[in-house]
CHARMM-style PDB file with segment names, atoms N, HN, CA, C and O in Angstrom:
ATOM      1  N   MET     1     -16.332 -25.487 -27.643  1.00  0.00      PROA
ATOM      2  CA  MET     1     -16.471 -24.164 -27.069  1.00  0.00      PROA
ATOM      3  C   MET     1     -16.492 -24.299 -25.554  1.00  0.00      PROA
ATOM      4  O   MET     1     -17.131 -25.206 -25.022  1.00  0.00      PROA
ATOM      5  N   SER     2     -15.801 -23.405 -24.854  1.00  0.00      PROA
ATOM      6  HN  SER     2     -15.281 -22.668 -25.286  1.00  0.00      PROA
ATOM      7  CA  SER     2     -15.737 -23.495 -23.400  1.00  0.00      PROA
ATOM      8  C   SER     2     -16.983 -22.890 -22.769  1.00  0.00      PROA
ATOM      9  O   SER     2     -17.648 -22.043 -23.366  1.00  0.00      PROA
ATOM     10  N   ASP     3     -17.289 -23.332 -21.562  1.00  0.00      PROA
ATOM     11  HN  ASP     3     -16.750 -24.020 -21.077  1.00  0.00      PROA
ATOM     12  CA  ASP     3     -18.428 -22.807 -20.817  1.00  0.00      PROA
ATOM     13  C   ASP     3     -18.075 -21.427 -20.281  1.00  0.00      PROA
ATOM     14  O   ASP     3     -17.112 -21.284 -19.527  1.00  0.00      PROA
ATOM     15  N   SER     4     -18.839 -20.417 -20.661  1.00  0.00      PROA
ATOM     16  HN  SER     4     -19.621 -20.534 -21.274  1.00  0.00      PROA
ATOM     17  CA  SER     4     -18.559 -19.054 -20.206  1.00  0.00      PROA
ATOM     18  C   SER     4     -19.480 -18.658 -19.069  1.00  0.00      PROA
ATOM     19  O   SER     4     -19.673 -17.470 -18.809  1.00  0.00      PROA
ATOM     20  N   GLY     5     -20.059 -19.655 -18.380  1.00  0.00      PROA
ATOM     21  HN  GLY     5     -19.903 -20.619 -18.592  1.00  0.00      PROA
ATOM     22  CA  GLY     5     -20.911 -19.343 -17.242  1.00  0.00      PROA
ATOM     23  C   GLY     5     -22.224 -18.704 -17.648  1.00  0.00      PROA
ATOM     24  O   GLY     5     -22.817 -17.961 -16.866  1.00  0.00      PROA
ATOM     25  N   GLY     6     -22.692 -18.981 -18.868  1.00  0.00      PROA
ATOM     26  HN  GLY     6     -22.210 -19.585 -19.503  1.00  0.00      PROA
ATOM     27  CA  GLY     6     -23.950 -18.427 -19.319  1.00  0.00      PROA
ATOM     28  C   GLY     6     -23.815 -17.047 -19.939  1.00  0.00      PROA
ATOM     29  O   GLY     6     -24.811 -16.476 -20.382  1.00  0.00      PROA
ATOM     30  N   LEU     7     -22.615 -16.499 -19.981  1.00  0.00      PROA
ATOM     31  HN  LEU     7     -21.805 -16.962 -19.621  1.00  0.00      PROA
ATOM     32  CA  LEU     7     -22.409 -15.182 -20.573  1.00  0.00      PROA
ATOM     33  C   LEU     7     -22.001 -15.329 -22.029  1.00  0.00      PROA
ATOM     34  O   LEU     7     -21.272 -16.249 -22.399  1.00  0.00      PROA
ATOM     35  N   ALA     8     -22.490 -14.396 -22.853  1.00  0.00      PROA
ATOM     36  HN  ALA     8     -23.082 -13.649 -22.552  1.00  0.00      PROA
ATOM     37  CA  ALA     8     -22.094 -14.408 -24.258  1.00  0.00      PROA
ATOM     38  C   ALA     8     -20.631 -14.001 -24.363  1.00  0.00      PROA
ATOM     39  O   ALA     8     -20.177 -13.157 -23.591  1.00  0.00      PROA
ATOM     40  N   PRO     9     -19.880 -14.582 -25.303  1.00  0.00      PROA
ATOM     41  CA  PRO     9     -18.482 -14.192 -25.459  1.00  0.00      PROA
ATOM     42  C   PRO     9     -18.382 -12.719 -25.857  1.00  0.00      PROA
ATOM     43  O   PRO     9     -19.241 -12.203 -26.572  1.00  0.00      PROA
ATOM     44  N   ARG    10     -17.333 -12.050 -25.390  1.00  0.00      PROA
ATOM     45  HN  ARG    10     -16.635 -12.469 -24.808  1.00  0.00      PROA
ATOM     46  CA  ARG    10     -17.109 -10.644 -25.722  1.00  0.00      PROA
ATOM     47  C   ARG    10     -15.751 -10.499 -26.376  1.00  0.00      PROA
ATOM     48  O   ARG    10     -14.817 -11.249 -26.090  1.00  0.00      PROA
ATOM     49  N   PHE    11     -15.663  -9.533 -27.246  1.00  0.00      PROA
ATOM     50  HN  PHE    11     -16.421  -8.924 -27.478  1.00  0.00      PROA
ATOM     51  CA  PHE    11     -14.440  -9.262 -27.971  1.00  0.00      PROA
ATOM     52  C   PHE    11     -13.998  -7.838 -27.674  1.00  0.00      PROA
ATOM     53  O   PHE    11     -14.767  -7.055 -27.117  1.00  0.00      PROA
ATOM     54  N   PHE    12     -12.773  -7.493 -28.038  1.00  0.00      PROA
ATOM     55  HN  PHE    12     -12.148  -8.129 -28.490  1.00  0.00      PROA
ATOM     56  CA  PHE    12     -12.217  -6.182 -27.733  1.00  0.00      PROA
ATOM     57  C   PHE    12     -13.155  -5.055 -28.167  1.00  0.00      PROA
ATOM     58  O   PHE    12     -13.363  -4.092 -27.429  1.00  0.00      PROA
ATOM     59  N   GLU    13     -13.719  -5.184 -29.368  1.00  0.00      PROA
ATOM     60  HN  GLU    13     -13.550  -5.966 -29.967  1.00  0.00      PROA
ATOM     61  CA  GLU    13     -14.580  -4.116 -29.886  1.00  0.00      PROA
ATOM     62  C   GLU    13     -15.916  -4.014 -29.149  1.00  0.00      PROA
ATOM     63  O   GLU    13     -16.664  -3.059 -29.356  1.00  0.00      PROA
ATOM     64  N   ASP    14     -16.219  -4.986 -28.296  1.00  0.00      PROA
ATOM     65  HN  ASP    14     -15.612  -5.762 -28.127  1.00  0.00      PROA
ATOM     66  CA  ASP    14     -17.447  -4.945 -27.500  1.00  0.00      PROA
ATOM     67  C   ASP    14     -17.293  -4.138 -26.218  1.00  0.00      PROA
ATOM     68  O   ASP    14     -18.284  -3.861 -25.543  1.00  0.00      PROA
ATOM     69  N   VAL    15     -16.073  -3.757 -25.874  1.00  0.00      PROA
ATOM     70  HN  VAL    15     -15.267  -3.981 -26.423  1.00  0.00      PROA
ATOM     71  CA  VAL    15     -15.808  -3.046 -24.629  1.00  0.00      PROA
ATOM     72  C   VAL    15     -15.829  -1.543 -24.898  1.00  0.00      PROA
ATOM     73  O   VAL    15     -15.132  -1.050 -25.786  1.00  0.00      PROA
ATOM     74  N   ALA    16     -16.635  -0.823 -24.123  1.00  0.00      PROA
ATOM     75  HN  ALA    16     -17.201  -1.223 -23.402  1.00  0.00      PROA
ATOM     76  CA  ALA    16     -16.736   0.632 -24.285  1.00  0.00      PROA
ATOM     77  C   ALA    16     -15.638   1.324 -23.487  1.00  0.00      PROA
ATOM     78  O   ALA    16     -15.227   0.837 -22.434  1.00  0.00      PROA
ATOM     79  N   VAL    17     -15.171   2.451 -23.987  1.00  0.00      PROA
ATOM     80  HN  VAL    17     -15.505   2.847 -24.842  1.00  0.00      PROA
ATOM     81  CA  VAL    17     -14.174   3.261 -23.283  1.00  0.00      PROA
ATOM     82  C   VAL    17     -14.743   3.629 -21.911  1.00  0.00      PROA
ATOM     83  O   VAL    17     -15.873   4.107 -21.807  1.00  0.00      PROA
ATOM     84  N   GLY    18     -13.949   3.402 -20.860  1.00  0.00      PROA
ATOM     85  HN  GLY    18     -13.031   3.014 -20.944  1.00  0.00      PROA
ATOM     86  CA  GLY    18     -14.371   3.727 -19.501  1.00  0.00      PROA
ATOM     87  C   GLY    18     -15.168   2.638 -18.806  1.00  0.00      PROA
ATOM     88  O   GLY    18     -15.460   2.754 -17.615  1.00  0.00      PROA
ATOM     89  N   GLU    19     -15.521   1.593 -19.518  1.00  0.00      PROA
ATOM     90  HN  GLU    19     -15.284   1.499 -20.484  1.00  0.00      PROA
ATOM     91  CA  GLU    19     -16.282   0.483 -18.924  1.00  0.00      PROA
ATOM     92  C   GLU    19     -15.438  -0.215 -17.872  1.00  0.00      PROA
ATOM     93  O   GLU    19     -14.229  -0.376 -18.042  1.00  0.00      PROA
ATOM     94  N   ARG    20     -16.063  -0.620 -16.806  1.00  0.00      PROA
ATOM     95  HN  ARG    20     -17.045  -0.489 -16.667  1.00  0.00      PROA
ATOM     96  CA  ARG    20     -15.359  -1.336 -15.737  1.00  0.00      PROA
ATOM     97  C   ARG    20     -15.967  -2.710 -15.547  1.00  0.00      PROA
ATOM     98  O   ARG    20     -17.170  -2.908 -15.717  1.00  0.00      PROA
ATOM     99  N   THR    21     -15.106  -3.661 -15.189  1.00  0.00      PROA
ATOM    100  HN  THR    21     -14.129  -3.500 -15.051  1.00  0.00      PROA
ATOM    101  CA  THR    21     -15.547  -5.031 -14.933  1.00  0.00      PROA
ATOM    102  C   THR    21     -14.903  -5.503 -13.645  1.00  0.00      PROA
ATOM    103  O   THR    21     -13.689  -5.393 -13.475  1.00  0.00      PROA
ATOM    104  N   ARG    22     -15.706  -6.026 -12.746  1.00  0.00      PROA
ATOM    105  HN  ARG    22     -16.692  -6.116 -12.885  1.00  0.00      PROA
ATOM    106  CA  ARG    22     -15.173  -6.562 -11.497  1.00  0.00      PROA
ATOM    107  C   ARG    22     -14.759  -8.016 -11.735  1.00  0.00      PROA
ATOM    108  O   ARG    22     -15.518  -8.817 -12.282  1.00  0.00      PROA
ATOM    109  N   THR    23     -13.542  -8.330 -11.312  1.00  0.00      PROA
ATOM    110  HN  THR    23     -12.925  -7.680 -10.868  1.00  0.00      PROA
ATOM    111  CA  THR    23     -13.039  -9.699 -11.432  1.00  0.00      PROA
ATOM    112  C   THR    23     -12.634 -10.203 -10.052  1.00  0.00      PROA
ATOM    113  O   THR    23     -12.725  -9.472  -9.065  1.00  0.00      PROA
ATOM    114  N   GLY    24     -12.199 -11.419  -9.991  1.00  0.00      PROA
ATOM    115  HN  GLY    24     -12.126 -12.012 -10.793  1.00  0.00      PROA
ATOM    116  CA  GLY    24     -11.719 -11.976  -8.738  1.00  0.00      PROA
ATOM    117  C   GLY    24     -10.392 -11.344  -8.351  1.00  0.00      PROA
ATOM    118  O   GLY    24      -9.860 -10.507  -9.081  1.00  0.00      PROA
ATOM    119  N   SER    25      -9.867 -11.737  -7.220  1.00  0.00      PROA
ATOM    120  HN  SER    25     -10.299 -12.416  -6.627  1.00  0.00      PROA
ATOM    121  CA  SER    25      -8.598 -11.183  -6.770  1.00  0.00      PROA
ATOM    122  C   SER    25      -7.638 -12.309  -6.408  1.00  0.00      PROA
ATOM    123  O   SER    25      -8.039 -13.455  -6.203  1.00  0.00      PROA
ATOM    124  N   LEU    26      -6.368 -11.951  -6.338  1.00  0.00      PROA
ATOM    125  HN  LEU    26      -6.042 -11.021  -6.504  1.00  0.00      PROA
ATOM    126  CA  LEU    26      -5.329 -12.908  -5.989  1.00  0.00      PROA
ATOM    127  C   LEU    26      -4.239 -12.151  -5.257  1.00  0.00      PROA
ATOM    128  O   LEU    26      -3.740 -11.142  -5.756  1.00  0.00      PROA
ATOM    129  N   GLN    27      -3.868 -12.621  -4.088  1.00  0.00      PROA
ATOM    130  HN  GLN    27      -4.274 -13.440  -3.683  1.00  0.00      PROA
ATOM    131  CA  GLN    27      -2.767 -12.012  -3.358  1.00  0.00      PROA
ATOM    132  C   GLN    27      -1.476 -12.678  -3.805  1.00  0.00      PROA
ATOM    133  O   GLN    27      -1.302 -13.887  -3.646  1.00  0.00      PROA
ATOM    134  N   VAL    28      -0.574 -11.885  -4.364  1.00  0.00      PROA
ATOM    135  HN  VAL    28      -0.714 -10.904  -4.493  1.00  0.00      PROA
ATOM    136  CA  VAL    28       0.692 -12.400  -4.878  1.00  0.00      PROA
ATOM    137  C   VAL    28       1.738 -12.314  -3.770  1.00  0.00      PROA
ATOM    138  O   VAL    28       1.948 -11.253  -3.182  1.00  0.00      PROA
ATOM    139  N   THR    29       2.378 -13.423  -3.497  1.00  0.00      PROA
ATOM    140  HN  THR    29       2.207 -14.285  -3.974  1.00  0.00      PROA
ATOM    141  CA  THR    29       3.380 -13.488  -2.437  1.00  0.00      PROA
ATOM    142  C   THR    29       4.787 -13.307  -3.009  1.00  0.00      PROA
ATOM    143  O   THR    29       4.994 -13.401  -4.219  1.00  0.00      PROA
ATOM    144  N   ARG    30       5.740 -13.048  -2.132  1.00  0.00      PROA
ATOM    145  HN  ARG    30       5.572 -12.972  -1.150  1.00  0.00      PROA
ATOM    146  CA  ARG    30       7.141 -12.947  -2.517  1.00  0.00      PROA
ATOM    147  C   ARG    30       7.575 -14.228  -3.232  1.00  0.00      PROA
ATOM    148  O   ARG    30       8.265 -14.178  -4.250  1.00  0.00      PROA
ATOM    149  N   GLU    31       7.172 -15.352  -2.697  1.00  0.00      PROA
ATOM    150  HN  GLU    31       6.611 -15.392  -1.870  1.00  0.00      PROA
ATOM    151  CA  GLU    31       7.558 -16.643  -3.284  1.00  0.00      PROA
ATOM    152  C   GLU    31       7.010 -16.783  -4.697  1.00  0.00      PROA
ATOM    153  O   GLU    31       7.695 -17.306  -5.576  1.00  0.00      PROA
ATOM    154  N   MET    32       5.790 -16.326  -4.926  1.00  0.00      PROA
ATOM    155  HN  MET    32       5.233 -15.902  -4.212  1.00  0.00      PROA
ATOM    156  CA  MET    32       5.191 -16.399  -6.263  1.00  0.00      PROA
ATOM    157  C   MET    32       5.949 -15.503  -7.250  1.00  0.00      PROA
ATOM    158  O   MET    32       6.164 -15.880  -8.402  1.00  0.00      PROA
ATOM    159  N   ILE    33       6.350 -14.312  -6.784  1.00  0.00      PROA
ATOM    160  HN  ILE    33       6.175 -14.006  -5.848  1.00  0.00      PROA
ATOM    161  CA  ILE    33       7.100 -13.383  -7.633  1.00  0.00      PROA
ATOM    162  C   ILE    33       8.423 -14.011  -8.063  1.00  0.00      PROA
ATOM    163  O   ILE    33       8.772 -14.003  -9.244  1.00  0.00      PROA
ATOM    164  N   VAL    34       9.147 -14.550  -7.100  1.00  0.00      PROA
ATOM    165  HN  VAL    34       8.864 -14.557  -6.141  1.00  0.00      PROA
ATOM    166  CA  VAL    34      10.468 -15.127  -7.382  1.00  0.00      PROA
ATOM    167  C   VAL    34      10.336 -16.377  -8.252  1.00  0.00      PROA
ATOM    168  O   VAL    34      11.125 -16.558  -9.180  1.00  0.00      PROA
ATOM    169  N   GLU    35       9.374 -17.230  -7.978  1.00  0.00      PROA
ATOM    170  HN  GLU    35       8.734 -17.084  -7.224  1.00  0.00      PROA
ATOM    171  CA  GLU    35       9.191 -18.449  -8.779  1.00  0.00      PROA
ATOM    172  C   GLU    35       8.871 -18.103 -10.234  1.00  0.00      PROA
ATOM    173  O   GLU    35       9.438 -18.691 -11.155  1.00  0.00      PROA
ATOM    174  N   PHE    36       7.967 -17.156 -10.435  1.00  0.00      PROA
ATOM    175  HN  PHE    36       7.507 -16.679  -9.687  1.00  0.00      PROA
ATOM    176  CA  PHE    36       7.624 -16.742 -11.798  1.00  0.00      PROA
ATOM    177  C   PHE    36       8.849 -16.164 -12.498  1.00  0.00      PROA
ATOM    178  O   PHE    36       9.120 -16.492 -13.654  1.00  0.00      PROA
ATOM    179  N   ALA    37       9.586 -15.308 -11.801  1.00  0.00      PROA
ATOM    180  HN  ALA    37       9.365 -15.043 -10.862  1.00  0.00      PROA
ATOM    181  CA  ALA    37      10.766 -14.683 -12.393  1.00  0.00      PROA
ATOM    182  C   ALA    37      11.815 -15.714 -12.773  1.00  0.00      PROA
ATOM    183  O   ALA    37      12.425 -15.602 -13.836  1.00  0.00      PROA
ATOM    184  N   ARG    38      12.034 -16.699 -11.942  1.00  0.00      PROA
ATOM    185  HN  ARG    38      11.538 -16.789 -11.079  1.00  0.00      PROA
ATOM    186  CA  ARG    38      13.020 -17.749 -12.267  1.00  0.00      PROA
ATOM    187  C   ARG    38      12.665 -18.443 -13.571  1.00  0.00      PROA
ATOM    188  O   ARG    38      13.538 -18.783 -14.369  1.00  0.00      PROA
ATOM    189  N   MET    39      11.372 -18.648 -13.775  1.00  0.00      PROA
ATOM    190  HN  MET    39      10.663 -18.372 -13.127  1.00  0.00      PROA
ATOM    191  CA  MET    39      10.925 -19.386 -14.963  1.00  0.00      PROA
ATOM    192  C   MET    39      10.827 -18.510 -16.210  1.00  0.00      PROA
ATOM    193  O   MET    39      11.153 -18.971 -17.304  1.00  0.00      PROA
ATOM    194  N   TYR    40      10.385 -17.254 -16.071  1.00  0.00      PROA
ATOM    195  HN  TYR    40      10.121 -16.880 -15.182  1.00  0.00      PROA
ATOM    196  CA  TYR    40      10.021 -16.486 -17.253  1.00  0.00      PROA
ATOM    197  C   TYR    40      10.691 -15.119 -17.408  1.00  0.00      PROA
ATOM    198  O   TYR    40      10.783 -14.619 -18.530  1.00  0.00      PROA
ATOM    199  N   ASP    41      11.158 -14.503 -16.335  1.00  0.00      PROA
ATOM    200  HN  ASP    41      11.084 -14.909 -15.424  1.00  0.00      PROA
ATOM    201  CA  ASP    41      11.686 -13.132 -16.439  1.00  0.00      PROA
ATOM    202  C   ASP    41      12.754 -12.889 -15.375  1.00  0.00      PROA
ATOM    203  O   ASP    41      12.540 -12.118 -14.439  1.00  0.00      PROA
ATOM    204  N   PRO    42      13.916 -13.555 -15.522  1.00  0.00      PROA
ATOM    205  CA  PRO    42      14.941 -13.516 -14.473  1.00  0.00      PROA
ATOM    206  C   PRO    42      15.719 -12.199 -14.403  1.00  0.00      PROA
ATOM    207  O   PRO    42      16.902 -12.151 -14.738  1.00  0.00      PROA
ATOM    208  N   GLN    43      15.055 -11.151 -13.973  1.00  0.00      PROA
ATOM    209  HN  GLN    43      14.094 -11.189 -13.701  1.00  0.00      PROA
ATOM    210  CA  GLN    43      15.674  -9.846 -13.796  1.00  0.00      PROA
ATOM    211  C   GLN    43      15.931  -9.613 -12.305  1.00  0.00      PROA
ATOM    212  O   GLN    43      15.170 -10.111 -11.475  1.00  0.00      PROA
ATOM    213  N   PRO    44      16.980  -8.873 -11.943  1.00  0.00      PROA
ATOM    214  CA  PRO    44      17.333  -8.681 -10.525  1.00  0.00      PROA
ATOM    215  C   PRO    44      16.187  -8.142  -9.658  1.00  0.00      PROA
ATOM    216  O   PRO    44      16.040  -8.557  -8.509  1.00  0.00      PROA
ATOM    217  N   MET    45      15.376  -7.223 -10.197  1.00  0.00      PROA
ATOM    218  HN  MET    45      15.496  -6.886 -11.131  1.00  0.00      PROA
ATOM    219  CA  MET    45      14.306  -6.638  -9.382  1.00  0.00      PROA
ATOM    220  C   MET    45      13.166  -7.611  -9.116  1.00  0.00      PROA
ATOM    221  O   MET    45      12.282  -7.323  -8.309  1.00  0.00      PROA
ATOM    222  N   HSD    46      13.178  -8.772  -9.795  1.00  0.00      PROA
ATOM    223  HN  HSD    46      13.896  -9.006 -10.450  1.00  0.00      PROA
ATOM    224  CA  HSD    46      12.175  -9.810  -9.567  1.00  0.00      PROA
ATOM    225  C   HSD    46      12.713 -10.964  -8.723  1.00  0.00      PROA
ATOM    226  O   HSD    46      11.941 -11.739  -8.159  1.00  0.00      PROA
ATOM    227  N   LEU    47      14.034 -11.074  -8.641  1.00  0.00      PROA
ATOM    228  HN  LEU    47      14.662 -10.445  -9.099  1.00  0.00      PROA
ATOM    229  CA  LEU    47      14.650 -12.243  -8.002  1.00  0.00      PROA
ATOM    230  C   LEU    47      15.311 -11.984  -6.656  1.00  0.00      PROA
ATOM    231  O   LEU    47      15.291 -12.846  -5.778  1.00  0.00      PROA
ATOM    232  N   ASP    48      15.893 -10.805  -6.488  1.00  0.00      PROA
ATOM    233  HN  ASP    48      15.909 -10.105  -7.202  1.00  0.00      PROA
ATOM    234  CA  ASP    48      16.741 -10.553  -5.329  1.00  0.00      PROA
ATOM    235  C   ASP    48      16.386  -9.220  -4.674  1.00  0.00      PROA
ATOM    236  O   ASP    48      16.482  -8.166  -5.302  1.00  0.00      PROA
ATOM    237  N   GLU    49      15.977  -9.277  -3.410  1.00  0.00      PROA
ATOM    238  HN  GLU    49      15.899 -10.133  -2.900  1.00  0.00      PROA
ATOM    239  CA  GLU    49      15.550  -8.057  -2.713  1.00  0.00      PROA
ATOM    240  C   GLU    49      16.679  -7.046  -2.586  1.00  0.00      PROA
ATOM    241  O   GLU    49      16.433  -5.844  -2.695  1.00  0.00      PROA
ATOM    242  N   GLY    50      17.905  -7.494  -2.360  1.00  0.00      PROA
ATOM    243  HN  GLY    50      18.104  -8.470  -2.272  1.00  0.00      PROA
ATOM    244  CA  GLY    50      19.045  -6.587  -2.264  1.00  0.00      PROA
ATOM    245  C   GLY    50      19.293  -5.872  -3.581  1.00  0.00      PROA
ATOM    246  O   GLY    50      19.474  -4.655  -3.615  1.00  0.00      PROA
ATOM    247  N   ALA    51      19.299  -6.632  -4.655  1.00  0.00      PROA
ATOM    248  HN  ALA    51      19.153  -7.621  -4.627  1.00  0.00      PROA
ATOM    249  CA  ALA    51      19.493  -6.035  -5.975  1.00  0.00      PROA
ATOM    250  C   ALA    51      18.323  -5.132  -6.339  1.00  0.00      PROA
ATOM    251  O   ALA    51      18.510  -4.097  -6.978  1.00  0.00      PROA
ATOM    252  N   ALA    52      17.137  -5.514  -5.943  1.00  0.00      PROA
ATOM    253  HN  ALA    52      16.985  -6.355  -5.424  1.00  0.00      PROA
ATOM    254  CA  ALA    52      15.938  -4.726  -6.261  1.00  0.00      PROA
ATOM    255  C   ALA    52      15.983  -3.349  -5.603  1.00  0.00      PROA
ATOM    256  O   ALA    52      15.448  -2.384  -6.148  1.00  0.00      PROA
ATOM    257  N   ARG    53      16.617  -3.254  -4.434  1.00  0.00      PROA
ATOM    258  HN  ARG    53      17.052  -4.038  -3.991  1.00  0.00      PROA
ATOM    259  CA  ARG    53      16.710  -1.961  -3.734  1.00  0.00      PROA
ATOM    260  C   ARG    53      17.498  -0.921  -4.532  1.00  0.00      PROA
ATOM    261  O   ARG    53      17.319   0.280  -4.334  1.00  0.00      PROA
ATOM    262  N   THR    54      18.362  -1.379  -5.428  1.00  0.00      PROA
ATOM    263  HN  THR    54      18.507  -2.355  -5.590  1.00  0.00      PROA
ATOM    264  CA  THR    54      19.177  -0.447  -6.221  1.00  0.00      PROA
ATOM    265  C   THR    54      18.482  -0.023  -7.512  1.00  0.00      PROA
ATOM    266  O   THR    54      19.039   0.757  -8.285  1.00  0.00      PROA
ATOM    267  N   THR    55      17.269  -0.530  -7.754  1.00  0.00      PROA
ATOM    268  HN  THR    55      16.817  -1.163  -7.126  1.00  0.00      PROA
ATOM    269  CA  THR    55      16.551  -0.210  -8.987  1.00  0.00      PROA
ATOM    270  C   THR    55      15.582   0.945  -8.766  1.00  0.00      PROA
ATOM    271  O   THR    55      15.422   1.432  -7.646  1.00  0.00      PROA
ATOM    272  N   PHE    56      14.958   1.363  -9.818  1.00  0.00      PROA
ATOM    273  HN  PHE    56      15.088   0.968 -10.727  1.00  0.00      PROA
ATOM    274  CA  PHE    56      13.933   2.410  -9.795  1.00  0.00      PROA
ATOM    275  C   PHE    56      12.835   2.080  -8.781  1.00  0.00      PROA
ATOM    276  O   PHE    56      12.306   2.980  -8.130  1.00  0.00      PROA
ATOM    277  N   PHE    57      12.491   0.808  -8.644  1.00  0.00      PROA
ATOM    278  HN  PHE    57      12.921   0.076  -9.173  1.00  0.00      PROA
ATOM    279  CA  PHE    57      11.391   0.381  -7.769  1.00  0.00      PROA
ATOM    280  C   PHE    57      11.758   0.432  -6.289  1.00  0.00      PROA
ATOM    281  O   PHE    57      10.907   0.714  -5.445  1.00  0.00      PROA
ATOM    282  N   GLY    58      13.032   0.159  -5.972  1.00  0.00      PROA
ATOM    283  HN  GLY    58      13.723  -0.069  -6.658  1.00  0.00      PROA
ATOM    284  CA  GLY    58      13.479   0.194  -4.590  1.00  0.00      PROA
ATOM    285  C   GLY    58      13.075  -1.002  -3.757  1.00  0.00      PROA
ATOM    286  O   GLY    58      13.351  -1.048  -2.558  1.00  0.00      PROA
ATOM    287  N   MET    59      12.426  -1.965  -4.375  1.00  0.00      PROA
ATOM    288  HN  MET    59      12.202  -1.928  -5.349  1.00  0.00      PROA
ATOM    289  CA  MET    59      11.983  -3.171  -3.659  1.00  0.00      PROA
ATOM    290  C   MET    59      11.679  -4.265  -4.673  1.00  0.00      PROA
ATOM    291  O   MET    59      11.582  -4.007  -5.873  1.00  0.00      PROA
ATOM    292  N   LEU    60      11.532  -5.479  -4.181  1.00  0.00      PROA
ATOM    293  HN  LEU    60      11.611  -5.689  -3.206  1.00  0.00      PROA
ATOM    294  CA  LEU    60      11.171  -6.607  -5.036  1.00  0.00      PROA
ATOM    295  C   LEU    60       9.845  -6.289  -5.715  1.00  0.00      PROA
ATOM    296  O   LEU    60       8.911  -5.825  -5.061  1.00  0.00      PROA
ATOM    297  N   VAL    61       9.755  -6.530  -6.998  1.00  0.00      PROA
ATOM    298  HN  VAL    61      10.514  -6.907  -7.529  1.00  0.00      PROA
ATOM    299  CA  VAL    61       8.560  -6.202  -7.760  1.00  0.00      PROA
ATOM    300  C   VAL    61       8.252  -7.342  -8.728  1.00  0.00      PROA
ATOM    301  O   VAL    61       9.159  -7.968  -9.277  1.00  0.00      PROA
ATOM    302  N   ALA    62       6.966  -7.601  -8.927  1.00  0.00      PROA
ATOM    303  HN  ALA    62       6.229  -7.093  -8.481  1.00  0.00      PROA
ATOM    304  CA  ALA    62       6.546  -8.656  -9.850  1.00  0.00      PROA
ATOM    305  C   ALA    62       6.842  -8.248 -11.286  1.00  0.00      PROA
ATOM    306  O   ALA    62       6.831  -7.065 -11.625  1.00  0.00      PROA
ATOM    307  N   SER    63       7.102  -9.226 -12.108  1.00  0.00      PROA
ATOM    308  HN  SER    63       7.112 -10.187 -11.833  1.00  0.00      PROA
ATOM    309  CA  SER    63       7.294  -9.016 -13.522  1.00  0.00      PROA
ATOM    310  C   SER    63       6.026  -8.436 -14.138  1.00  0.00      PROA
ATOM    311  O   SER    63       4.917  -8.767 -13.718  1.00  0.00      PROA
ATOM    312  N   GLY    64       6.188  -7.585 -15.118  1.00  0.00      PROA
ATOM    313  HN  GLY    64       7.088  -7.316 -15.460  1.00  0.00      PROA
ATOM    314  CA  GLY    64       5.023  -7.073 -15.839  1.00  0.00      PROA
ATOM    315  C   GLY    64       4.252  -8.206 -16.475  1.00  0.00      PROA
ATOM    316  O   GLY    64       3.024  -8.156 -16.554  1.00  0.00      PROA
ATOM    317  N   TRP    65       4.964  -9.241 -16.937  1.00  0.00      PROA
ATOM    318  HN  TRP    65       5.961  -9.282 -16.873  1.00  0.00      PROA
ATOM    319  CA  TRP    65       4.301 -10.403 -17.524  1.00  0.00      PROA
ATOM    320  C   TRP    65       3.438 -11.117 -16.501  1.00  0.00      PROA
ATOM    321  O   TRP    65       2.341 -11.579 -16.813  1.00  0.00      PROA
ATOM    322  N   GLN    66       3.936 -11.205 -15.284  1.00  0.00      PROA
ATOM    323  HN  GLN    66       4.828 -10.829 -15.030  1.00  0.00      PROA
ATOM    324  CA  GLN    66       3.165 -11.859 -14.217  1.00  0.00      PROA
ATOM    325  C   GLN    66       1.936 -11.024 -13.882  1.00  0.00      PROA
ATOM    326  O   GLN    66       0.847 -11.566 -13.694  1.00  0.00      PROA
ATOM    327  N   THR    67       2.105  -9.722 -13.809  1.00  0.00      PROA
ATOM    328  HN  THR    67       2.990  -9.282 -13.962  1.00  0.00      PROA
ATOM    329  CA  THR    67       0.982  -8.836 -13.512  1.00  0.00      PROA
ATOM    330  C   THR    67      -0.084  -8.946 -14.585  1.00  0.00      PROA
ATOM    331  O   THR    67      -1.275  -9.003 -14.279  1.00  0.00      PROA
ATOM    332  N   LEU    68       0.329  -8.975 -15.817  1.00  0.00      PROA
ATOM    333  HN  LEU    68       1.297  -8.928 -16.066  1.00  0.00      PROA
ATOM    334  CA  LEU    68      -0.601  -9.089 -16.936  1.00  0.00      PROA
ATOM    335  C   LEU    68      -1.349 -10.413 -16.904  1.00  0.00      PROA
ATOM    336  O   LEU    68      -2.542 -10.472 -17.202  1.00  0.00      PROA
ATOM    337  N   ALA    69      -0.638 -11.473 -16.541  1.00  0.00      PROA
ATOM    338  HN  ALA    69       0.331 -11.426 -16.299  1.00  0.00      PROA
ATOM    339  CA  ALA    69      -1.265 -12.799 -16.510  1.00  0.00      PROA
ATOM    340  C   ALA    69      -2.289 -12.874 -15.389  1.00  0.00      PROA
ATOM    341  OT1 ALA    69      -2.924 -13.912 -15.201  1.00  0.00      PROA
TER     342      ALA     69
END
């Protein structure tokens, strides 16, 4: 069993609707977006700023998979 920092493990059913949890933060850089996309989600809006400008987003955007991770 992994060390949870003294906290009891929680499961989906333990979370109440509207509950908020503060977590750490991470600043995602352009290089991180492109590197992740090359490996896992090679779509134009994740790889190429010029191509990304022609999409719904209008700019380079991180993969949903990267955001979720």
